[in-house]
Coordinates of C-alpha atoms in Angstrom, one line a residue:
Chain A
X1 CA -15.0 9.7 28.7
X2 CA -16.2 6.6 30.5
X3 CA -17.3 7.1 34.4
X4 CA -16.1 5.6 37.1
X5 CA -16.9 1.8 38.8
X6 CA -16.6 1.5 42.4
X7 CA -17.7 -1.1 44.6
X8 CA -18.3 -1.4 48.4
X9 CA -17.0 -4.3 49.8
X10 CA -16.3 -5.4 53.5
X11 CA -16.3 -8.9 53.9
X12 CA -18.0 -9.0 57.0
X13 CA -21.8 -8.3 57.0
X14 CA -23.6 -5.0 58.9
X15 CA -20.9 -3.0 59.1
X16 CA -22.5 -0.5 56.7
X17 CA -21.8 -1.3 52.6
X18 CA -25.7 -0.4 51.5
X19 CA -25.4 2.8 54.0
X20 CA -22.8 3.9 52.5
X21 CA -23.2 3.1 48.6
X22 CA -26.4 5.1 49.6
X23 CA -24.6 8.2 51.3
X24 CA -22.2 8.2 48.6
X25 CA -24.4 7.6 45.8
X26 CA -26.9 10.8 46.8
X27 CA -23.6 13.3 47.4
X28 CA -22.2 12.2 44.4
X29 CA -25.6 12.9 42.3
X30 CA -25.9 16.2 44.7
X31 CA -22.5 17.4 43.1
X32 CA -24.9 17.1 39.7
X33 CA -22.8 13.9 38.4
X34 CA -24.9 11.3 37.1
X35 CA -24.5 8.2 38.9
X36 CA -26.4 4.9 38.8
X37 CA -25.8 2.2 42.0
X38 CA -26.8 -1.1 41.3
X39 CA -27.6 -3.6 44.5
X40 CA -26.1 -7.3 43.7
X41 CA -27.1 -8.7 46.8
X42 CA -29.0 -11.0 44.8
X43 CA -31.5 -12.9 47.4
X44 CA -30.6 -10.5 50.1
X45 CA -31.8 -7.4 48.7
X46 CA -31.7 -4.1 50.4
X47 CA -30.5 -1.0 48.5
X48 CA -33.9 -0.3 48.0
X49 CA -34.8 -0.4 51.3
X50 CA -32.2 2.4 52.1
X51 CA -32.9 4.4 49.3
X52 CA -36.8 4.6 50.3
X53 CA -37.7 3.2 46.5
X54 CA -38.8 -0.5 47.8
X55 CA -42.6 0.3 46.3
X56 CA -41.8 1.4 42.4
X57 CA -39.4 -2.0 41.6
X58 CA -40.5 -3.6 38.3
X59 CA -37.4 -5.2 37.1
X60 CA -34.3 -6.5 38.5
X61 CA -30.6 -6.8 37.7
X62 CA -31.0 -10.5 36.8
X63 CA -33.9 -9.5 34.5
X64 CA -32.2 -7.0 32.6
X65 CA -28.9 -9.9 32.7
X66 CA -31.6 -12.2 31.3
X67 CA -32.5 -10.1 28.8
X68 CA -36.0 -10.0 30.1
X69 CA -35.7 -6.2 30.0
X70 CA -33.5 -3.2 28.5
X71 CA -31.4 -1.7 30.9
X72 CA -33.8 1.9 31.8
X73 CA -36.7 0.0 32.5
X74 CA -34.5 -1.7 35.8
X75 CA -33.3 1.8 36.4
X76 CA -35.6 3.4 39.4
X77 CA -34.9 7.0 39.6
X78 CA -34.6 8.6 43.1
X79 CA -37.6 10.7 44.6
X80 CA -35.4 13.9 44.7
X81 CA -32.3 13.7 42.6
X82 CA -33.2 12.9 38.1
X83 CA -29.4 12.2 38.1
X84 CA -29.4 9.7 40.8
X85 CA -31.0 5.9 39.7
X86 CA -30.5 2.7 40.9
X87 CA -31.1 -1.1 39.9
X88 CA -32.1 -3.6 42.3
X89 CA -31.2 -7.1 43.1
X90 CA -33.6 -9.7 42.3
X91 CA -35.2 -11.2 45.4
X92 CA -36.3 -14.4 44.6
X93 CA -33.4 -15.7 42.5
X94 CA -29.7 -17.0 43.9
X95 CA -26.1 -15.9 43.9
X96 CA -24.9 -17.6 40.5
X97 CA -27.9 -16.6 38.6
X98 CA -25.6 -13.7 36.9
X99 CA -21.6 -14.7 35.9
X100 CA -18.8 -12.4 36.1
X101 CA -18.8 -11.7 32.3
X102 CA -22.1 -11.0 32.3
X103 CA -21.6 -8.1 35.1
X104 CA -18.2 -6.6 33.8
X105 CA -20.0 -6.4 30.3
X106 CA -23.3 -4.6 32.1
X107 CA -21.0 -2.4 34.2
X108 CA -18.8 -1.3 31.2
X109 CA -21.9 0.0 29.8
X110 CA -22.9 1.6 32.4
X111 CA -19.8 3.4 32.6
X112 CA -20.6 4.9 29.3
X113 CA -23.4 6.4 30.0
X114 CA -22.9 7.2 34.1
X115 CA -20.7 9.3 35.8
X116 CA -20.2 6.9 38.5
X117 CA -21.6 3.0 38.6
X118 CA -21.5 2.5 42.4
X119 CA -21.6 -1.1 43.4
X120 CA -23.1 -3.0 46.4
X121 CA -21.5 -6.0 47.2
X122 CA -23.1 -8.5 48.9
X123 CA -21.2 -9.7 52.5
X124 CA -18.7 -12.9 52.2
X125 CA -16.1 -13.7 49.5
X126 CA -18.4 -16.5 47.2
X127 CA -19.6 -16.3 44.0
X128 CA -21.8 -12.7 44.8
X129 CA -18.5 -11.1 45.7
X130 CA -16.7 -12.0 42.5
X131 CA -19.5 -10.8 40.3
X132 CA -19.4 -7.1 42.3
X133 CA -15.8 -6.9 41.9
X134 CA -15.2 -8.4 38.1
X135 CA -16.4 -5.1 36.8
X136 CA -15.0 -2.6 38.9
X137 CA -11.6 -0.4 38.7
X138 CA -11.9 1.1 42.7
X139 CA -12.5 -0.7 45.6
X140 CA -14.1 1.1 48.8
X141 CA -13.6 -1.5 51.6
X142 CA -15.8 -1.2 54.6
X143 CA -14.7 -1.8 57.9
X144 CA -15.9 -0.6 61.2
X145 CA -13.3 -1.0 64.3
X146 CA -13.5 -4.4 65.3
X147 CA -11.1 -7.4 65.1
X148 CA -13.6 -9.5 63.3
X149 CA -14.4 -7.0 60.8
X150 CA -10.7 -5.7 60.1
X151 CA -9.9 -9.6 59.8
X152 CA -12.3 -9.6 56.7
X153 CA -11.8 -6.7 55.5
X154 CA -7.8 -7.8 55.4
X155 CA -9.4 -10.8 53.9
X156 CA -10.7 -9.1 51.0
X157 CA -7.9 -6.4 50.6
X158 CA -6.0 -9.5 49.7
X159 CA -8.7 -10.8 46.8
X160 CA -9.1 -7.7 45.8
X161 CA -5.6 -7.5 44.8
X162 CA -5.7 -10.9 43.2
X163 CA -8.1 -9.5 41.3
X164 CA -6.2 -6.8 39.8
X165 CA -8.3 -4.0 41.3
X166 CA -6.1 -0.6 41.0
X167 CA -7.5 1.3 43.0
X168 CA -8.4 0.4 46.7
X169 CA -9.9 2.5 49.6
X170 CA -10.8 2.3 53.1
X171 CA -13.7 3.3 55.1
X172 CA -13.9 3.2 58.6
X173 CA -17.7 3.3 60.4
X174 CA -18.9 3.5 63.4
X175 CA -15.9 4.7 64.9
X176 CA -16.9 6.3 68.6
X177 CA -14.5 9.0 69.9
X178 CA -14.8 8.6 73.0
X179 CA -14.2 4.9 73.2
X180 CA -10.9 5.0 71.2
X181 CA -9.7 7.5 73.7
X182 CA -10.3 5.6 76.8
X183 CA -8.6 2.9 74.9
X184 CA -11.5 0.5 74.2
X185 CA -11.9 0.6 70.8
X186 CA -9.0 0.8 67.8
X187 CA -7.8 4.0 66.9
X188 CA -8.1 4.7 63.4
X189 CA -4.1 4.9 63.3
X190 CA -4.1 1.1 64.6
X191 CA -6.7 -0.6 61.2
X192 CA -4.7 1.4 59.1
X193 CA -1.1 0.3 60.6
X194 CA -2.5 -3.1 59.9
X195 CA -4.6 -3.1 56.7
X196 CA -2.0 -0.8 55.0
X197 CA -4.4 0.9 52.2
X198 CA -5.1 4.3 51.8
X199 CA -7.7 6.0 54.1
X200 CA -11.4 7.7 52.6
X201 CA -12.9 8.8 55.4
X202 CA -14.0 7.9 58.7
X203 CA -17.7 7.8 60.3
X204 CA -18.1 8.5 63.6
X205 CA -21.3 6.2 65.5
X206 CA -24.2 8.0 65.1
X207 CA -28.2 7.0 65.9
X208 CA -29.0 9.5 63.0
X209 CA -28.1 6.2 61.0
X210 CA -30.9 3.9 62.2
X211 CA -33.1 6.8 61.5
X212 CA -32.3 7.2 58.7
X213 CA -32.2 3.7 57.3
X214 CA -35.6 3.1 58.6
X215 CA -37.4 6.0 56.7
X216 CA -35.8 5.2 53.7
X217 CA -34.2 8.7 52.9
X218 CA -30.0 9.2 52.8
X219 CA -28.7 10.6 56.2
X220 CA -26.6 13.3 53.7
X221 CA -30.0 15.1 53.3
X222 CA -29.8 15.9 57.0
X223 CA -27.4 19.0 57.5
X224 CA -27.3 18.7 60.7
X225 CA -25.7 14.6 60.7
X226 CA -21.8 14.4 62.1
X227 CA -22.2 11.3 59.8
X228 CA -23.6 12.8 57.1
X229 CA -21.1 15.4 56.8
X230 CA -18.4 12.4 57.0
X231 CA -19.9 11.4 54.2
X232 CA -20.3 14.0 52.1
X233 CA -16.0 14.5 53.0
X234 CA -15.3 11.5 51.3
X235 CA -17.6 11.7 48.5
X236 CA -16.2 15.2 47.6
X237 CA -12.9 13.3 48.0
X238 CA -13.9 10.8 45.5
X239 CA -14.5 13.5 43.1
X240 CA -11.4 14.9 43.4
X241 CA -11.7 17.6 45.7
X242 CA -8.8 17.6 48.4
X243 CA -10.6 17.7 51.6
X244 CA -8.5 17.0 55.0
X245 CA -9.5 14.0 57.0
X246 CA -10.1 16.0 60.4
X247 CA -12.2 18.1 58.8
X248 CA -15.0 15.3 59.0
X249 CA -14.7 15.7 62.6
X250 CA -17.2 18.8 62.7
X251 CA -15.7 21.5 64.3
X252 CA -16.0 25.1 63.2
X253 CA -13.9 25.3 59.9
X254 CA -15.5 22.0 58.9
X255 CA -18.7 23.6 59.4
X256 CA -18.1 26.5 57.4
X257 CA -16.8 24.2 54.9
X258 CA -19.8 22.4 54.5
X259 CA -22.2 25.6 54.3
X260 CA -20.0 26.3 51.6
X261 CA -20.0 23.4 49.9
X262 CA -23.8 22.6 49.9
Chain B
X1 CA 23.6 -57.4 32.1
X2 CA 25.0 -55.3 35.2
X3 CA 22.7 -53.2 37.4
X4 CA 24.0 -49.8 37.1
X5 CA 23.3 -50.4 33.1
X6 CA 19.7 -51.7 33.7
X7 CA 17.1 -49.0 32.4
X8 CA 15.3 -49.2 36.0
X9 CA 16.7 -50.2 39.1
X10 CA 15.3 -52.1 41.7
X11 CA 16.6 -51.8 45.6
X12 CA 14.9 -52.8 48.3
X13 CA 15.4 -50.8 51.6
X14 CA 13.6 -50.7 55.2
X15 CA 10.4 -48.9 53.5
X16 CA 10.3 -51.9 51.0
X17 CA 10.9 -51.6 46.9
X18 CA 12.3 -49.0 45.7
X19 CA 12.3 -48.1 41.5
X20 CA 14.5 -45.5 40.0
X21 CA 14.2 -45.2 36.4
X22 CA 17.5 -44.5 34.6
X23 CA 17.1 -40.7 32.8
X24 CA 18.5 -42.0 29.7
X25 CA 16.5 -44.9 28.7
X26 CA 13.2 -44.7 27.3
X27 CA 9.9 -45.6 29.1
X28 CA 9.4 -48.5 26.3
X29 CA 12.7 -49.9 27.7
X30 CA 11.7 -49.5 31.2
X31 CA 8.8 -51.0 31.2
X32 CA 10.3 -54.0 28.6
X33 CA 12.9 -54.6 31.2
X34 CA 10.5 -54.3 34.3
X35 CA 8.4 -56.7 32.7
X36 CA 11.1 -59.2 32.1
X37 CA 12.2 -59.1 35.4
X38 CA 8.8 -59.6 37.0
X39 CA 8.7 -62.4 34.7
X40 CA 12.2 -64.1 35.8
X41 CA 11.6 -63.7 39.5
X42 CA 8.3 -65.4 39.2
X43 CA 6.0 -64.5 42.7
X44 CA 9.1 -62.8 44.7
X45 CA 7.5 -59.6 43.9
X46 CA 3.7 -60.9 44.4
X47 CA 1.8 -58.3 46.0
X48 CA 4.9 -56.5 47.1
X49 CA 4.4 -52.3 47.5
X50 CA 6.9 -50.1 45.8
X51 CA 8.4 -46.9 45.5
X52 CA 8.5 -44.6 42.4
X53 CA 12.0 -42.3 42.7
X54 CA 11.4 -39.8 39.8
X55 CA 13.5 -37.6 41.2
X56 CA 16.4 -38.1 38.5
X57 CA 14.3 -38.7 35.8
X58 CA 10.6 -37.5 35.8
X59 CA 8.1 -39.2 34.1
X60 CA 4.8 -38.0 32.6
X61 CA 1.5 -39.0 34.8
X62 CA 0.0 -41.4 31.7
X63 CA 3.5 -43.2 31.8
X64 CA 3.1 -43.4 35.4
X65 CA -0.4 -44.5 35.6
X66 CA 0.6 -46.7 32.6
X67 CA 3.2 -48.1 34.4
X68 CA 1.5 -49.0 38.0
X69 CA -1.2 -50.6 35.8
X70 CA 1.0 -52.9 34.1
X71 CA 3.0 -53.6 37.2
X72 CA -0.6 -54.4 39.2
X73 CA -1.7 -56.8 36.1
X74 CA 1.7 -58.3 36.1
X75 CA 1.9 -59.6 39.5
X76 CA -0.4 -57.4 42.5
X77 CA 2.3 -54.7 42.5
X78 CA 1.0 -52.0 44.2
X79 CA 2.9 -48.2 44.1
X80 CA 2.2 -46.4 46.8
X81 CA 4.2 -43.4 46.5
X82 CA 5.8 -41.1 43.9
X83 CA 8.6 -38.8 44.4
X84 CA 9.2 -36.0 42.6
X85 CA 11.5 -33.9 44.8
X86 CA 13.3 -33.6 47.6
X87 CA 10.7 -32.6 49.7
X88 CA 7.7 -33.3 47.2
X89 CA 6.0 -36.2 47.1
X90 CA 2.8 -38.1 46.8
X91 CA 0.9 -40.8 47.9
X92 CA -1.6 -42.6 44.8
X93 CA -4.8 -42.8 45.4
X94 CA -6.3 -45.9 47.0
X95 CA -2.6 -46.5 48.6
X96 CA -3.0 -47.2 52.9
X97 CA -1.2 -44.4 54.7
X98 CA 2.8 -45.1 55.1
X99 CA 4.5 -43.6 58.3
X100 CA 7.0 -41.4 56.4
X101 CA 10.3 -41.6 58.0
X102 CA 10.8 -38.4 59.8
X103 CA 14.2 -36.5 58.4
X104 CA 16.9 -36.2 61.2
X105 CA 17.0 -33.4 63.7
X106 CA 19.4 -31.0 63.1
X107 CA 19.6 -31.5 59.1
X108 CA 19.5 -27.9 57.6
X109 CA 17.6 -27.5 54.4
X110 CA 20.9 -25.0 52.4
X111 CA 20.2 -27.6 49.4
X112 CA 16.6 -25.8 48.1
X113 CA 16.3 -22.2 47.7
X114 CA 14.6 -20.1 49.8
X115 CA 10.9 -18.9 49.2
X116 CA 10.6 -14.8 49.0
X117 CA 7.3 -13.2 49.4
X118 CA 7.5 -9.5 48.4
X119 CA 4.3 -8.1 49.7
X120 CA 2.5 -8.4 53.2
X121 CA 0.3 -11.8 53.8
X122 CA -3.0 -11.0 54.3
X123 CA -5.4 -12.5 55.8
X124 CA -6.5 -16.4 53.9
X125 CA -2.8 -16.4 52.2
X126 CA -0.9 -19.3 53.0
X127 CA 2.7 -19.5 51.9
X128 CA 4.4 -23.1 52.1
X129 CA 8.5 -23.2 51.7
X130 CA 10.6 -26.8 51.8
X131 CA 13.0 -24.8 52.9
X132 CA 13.2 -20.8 54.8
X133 CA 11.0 -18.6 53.7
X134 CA 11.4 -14.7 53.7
X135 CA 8.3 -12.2 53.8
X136 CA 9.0 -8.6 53.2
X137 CA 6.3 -7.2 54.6
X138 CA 3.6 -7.7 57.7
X139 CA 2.0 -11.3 58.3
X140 CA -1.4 -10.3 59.1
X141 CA -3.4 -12.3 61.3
X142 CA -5.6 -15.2 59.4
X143 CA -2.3 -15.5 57.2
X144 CA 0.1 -18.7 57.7
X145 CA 3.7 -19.0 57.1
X146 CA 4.9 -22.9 57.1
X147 CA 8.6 -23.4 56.5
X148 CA 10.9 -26.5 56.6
X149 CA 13.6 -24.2 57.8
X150 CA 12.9 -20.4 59.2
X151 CA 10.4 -18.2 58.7
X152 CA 11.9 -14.8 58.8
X153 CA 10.1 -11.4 58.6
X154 CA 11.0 -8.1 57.8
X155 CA 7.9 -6.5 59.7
X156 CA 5.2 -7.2 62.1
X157 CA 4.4 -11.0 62.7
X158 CA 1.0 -10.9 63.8
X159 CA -0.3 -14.7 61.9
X160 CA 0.9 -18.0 62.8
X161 CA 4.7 -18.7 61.6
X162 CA 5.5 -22.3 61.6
X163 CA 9.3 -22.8 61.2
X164 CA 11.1 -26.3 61.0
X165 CA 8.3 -28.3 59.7
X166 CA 10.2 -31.4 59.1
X167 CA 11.1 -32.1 62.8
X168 CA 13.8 -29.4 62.5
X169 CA 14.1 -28.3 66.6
X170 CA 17.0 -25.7 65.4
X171 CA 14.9 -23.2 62.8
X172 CA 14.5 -20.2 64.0
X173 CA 11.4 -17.5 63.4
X174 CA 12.7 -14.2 63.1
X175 CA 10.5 -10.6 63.0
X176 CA 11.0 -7.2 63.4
X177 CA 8.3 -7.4 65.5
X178 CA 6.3 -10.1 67.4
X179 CA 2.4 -10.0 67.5
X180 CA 1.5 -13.6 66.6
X181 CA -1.7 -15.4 67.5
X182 CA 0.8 -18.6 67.7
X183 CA 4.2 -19.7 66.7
X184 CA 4.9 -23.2 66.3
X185 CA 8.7 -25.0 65.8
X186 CA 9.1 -28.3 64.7
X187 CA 6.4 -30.0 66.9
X188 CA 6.1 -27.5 69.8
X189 CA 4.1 -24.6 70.1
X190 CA 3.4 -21.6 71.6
X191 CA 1.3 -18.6 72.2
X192 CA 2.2 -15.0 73.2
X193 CA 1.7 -14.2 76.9
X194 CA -1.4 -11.8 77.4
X195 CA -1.1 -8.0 77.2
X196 CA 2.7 -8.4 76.5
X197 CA 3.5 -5.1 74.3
X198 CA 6.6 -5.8 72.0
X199 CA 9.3 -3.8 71.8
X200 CA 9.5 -2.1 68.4
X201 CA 12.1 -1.6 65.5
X202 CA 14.4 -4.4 66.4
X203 CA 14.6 -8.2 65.5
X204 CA 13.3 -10.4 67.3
X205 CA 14.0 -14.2 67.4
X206 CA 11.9 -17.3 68.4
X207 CA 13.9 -20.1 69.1
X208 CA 13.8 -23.6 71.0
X209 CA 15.8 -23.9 74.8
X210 CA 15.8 -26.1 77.0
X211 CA 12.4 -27.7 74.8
X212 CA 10.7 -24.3 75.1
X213 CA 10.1 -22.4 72.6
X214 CA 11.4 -18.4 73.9
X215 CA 11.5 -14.8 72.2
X216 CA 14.6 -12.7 72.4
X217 CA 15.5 -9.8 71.0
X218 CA 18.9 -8.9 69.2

């Protein structure tokens, strides 16, 4: 059976599509699925970054597009998971270097092979953004609580649909607590009220994030993360498992959940 | 040969020459017949500007483009407008701009049906209706709703609606409930008071008094 295509789209740039494609893309491969995420942020990229795996590129996505190389030899495997591999955008090359038949055909092979094919899309709704969604069958669209971002991320919603993509998901990040309660921030009730799609998960703001990014290894290795374990909710509920939204929120029974889970 | 027989008829009115092909003759005869005519009245229509009024009988765009060559050849007849519809027209290319004579306050658009959108607007959509238009769903903001007669919506209206296009001071915007970032009707427009919360789960209705535009509810 052919694995599933996702890809993480927002719209608006830094509000967390390569953090998360990473996140999910390490819980997913935890959960011993094979999964491959592939960074088109051609120009821009930064997957690799996240993932810790800068230093061992060879080949890129456009060189394996090009034919300049077969498919594995793109493929970096990650430093702790052998189901987990990514391919990286090509640095020095542009946006229309690959078409959108070119990725759907790459990503449909993928698929045969992969448990999951997770997709980074780059930010804005050009030609990058039409290649990381030709191929795909569910959308995970990234938004964090702010009016610019939701506006995007409404934005996209609505090409998404145009596109035909079935399946579509939200993600809300950096959402503080604290802020929405004083009334300073929008509640998570509000985005969904106006975006109308159904709901993943939520992250709360966390500084584990910068940390994380910075050395280069997924904050769902860290037990400890609030963020990581929002994470890991909503990659178990991409897998099928019926986790409840609150249980993100780190209290006891979402503790004992997790010690379970892991 | 009488007029109303004549495969294309010219009038002349305030905006200048008007030609409306007859929807049964061919476009051999038209253009035989304008060509004789140009012909007989020697430089009356010298470098006149005229109207094309397919709106009886449409033409293809090579007879068109066929026929304002000829007409230009002929005797520096320039057309500078085609239209197709009631509401739809267009100007050719290379034509100066014409003031378009605005339509009367008041008139109602009944004659054209009205647009139905079945699914919220999202952000980027932009829905354009000659006559109302009906959304059956949210207007979200970034989205536009333009409308010759009213904009009505059967949820929140949080984009810009712009109802009576055409001059129209009587269209109306209705919503269940009003959120916009601006509401514009016929030439005015207006913008939600700050930190005003809406009341929820009954119509509400933009409409012009006293040259204001105002929000009531039901």
């Amino acid at each position: 059976m052919a694995g599933r295509t996702i890809v993480v789209t927002s719209g608006k740039g830094g509000v967390g599509k390569t953090t998360t494609v990473a996140n999910l893309g390490t819980t997913l491969a935890k959960k011993k699925n094979s999964v491959v995420l592939i960074d088109t942020d051609i120009g821009l990229r930064n997957l690799d970054v996240v993932m810790g795996l800068e230093n061992r590129i060879v080949y890129n996505l456009v060189d394996i597009i090009e034919g300049k190389c077969r498919k594995e030899q793109a493929m970096i495997r990650d430093r702790k998971l052998s189901n987990l591999c990514m391919i990286p955008a090509a640095q020095t090359r542009e946006k229309n270097s690959i078409t959108e038949e070119q990725m759907k055909e790459l990503c449909s092979n993928l698929a045969e092979e992969f448990d999951y094919v997770i997709i980074d899309c780059p930010a804005g709704i050009e030609q990058g953004f039409k290649n990381a969604i030709a191929g795909a069958d569910t959308a995970l669209v990234v938004t964090t609580p702010e009016v610019s971002a939701i506006r995007d991320a409404d934005r996209v919603i609505g090409l998404l649909e145009a596109a035909l993509v079935r399946n579509i998901n939200l993600i809300i990040n950096r959402l503080n607590a604290r802020m929405v309660k004083k009334g300073d921030m929008m509640s998570t009730e509000d985005i969904i009220a106006l975006l109308s799609v159904p709901l993943l998960g939520v992250v709360p703001e966390s500084e584990d994030v910068v940390v994380s990014t910075n050395r280069g290894v997924p904050l769902v290795h860290d037990r400890s993360s609030k963020a990581g374990a929002a994470f890991r909710g909503m990659a178990g509920r991409l897998d099928g498992e019926s986790i409840p939204l609150d249980g993100d929120a780190g209290g006891l029974l979402g503790r004992m959940k997790r010690l379970i889970w892991n | 040969m009488s007029s109303a027989m004549a495969p294309i008829q010219i009038k002349a009115d305030r905006a200048g020459f008007l030609l409306i092909p007859d929807p049964e003759a061919s476009f051999e005869a038209v253009m035989a017949f304008l060509e004789e005519r140009l012909e007989q009245s020697h430089d009356f229509f010298h470098n006149t500007e005229m109207v094309l009024d397919l709106r009886k009988s449409p033409m293809g765009s090579d007879e068109i483009s066929a026929l304002c060559t000829r007409l230009h050849q002929k005797s520096m007849v320039r057309i500078v407008e085609v239209r197709l519809g009631e509401e739809v027209s267009f100007a050719v290319a290379g034509a100066p701009e014409r003031k378009r004579v605005a339509p009367e306050a008041g008139r109602r658009h009944e004659e054209s049906a009205p647009v139905i959108v079945r699914n919220t607007c999202r952000s980027g959509v932009r829905v354009v209706s000659a006559s109302d238009c009906v959304v059956l769903g949210d207007v979200n903001p970034g989205a536009e709703i333009i409308a010759g007669g009213d904009v009505i919506v059967y949820g929140t209206l949080r984009g810009v609606a712009h109802a009576g296009v055409g001059g129209d001071q009587s269209a109306r915007i209705w919503a269940l409930s009003f959120e916009p970032n601006q509401i514009r009707i016929a030439e005015l427009v207006a913008v939600p008071p700050r930190g005003c919360k809406p009341g929820r789960g009954r119509f509400e209705i933009a409409e012009i008094r006293n040259g204001v535009i105002q929000v009531v509810s039901l």
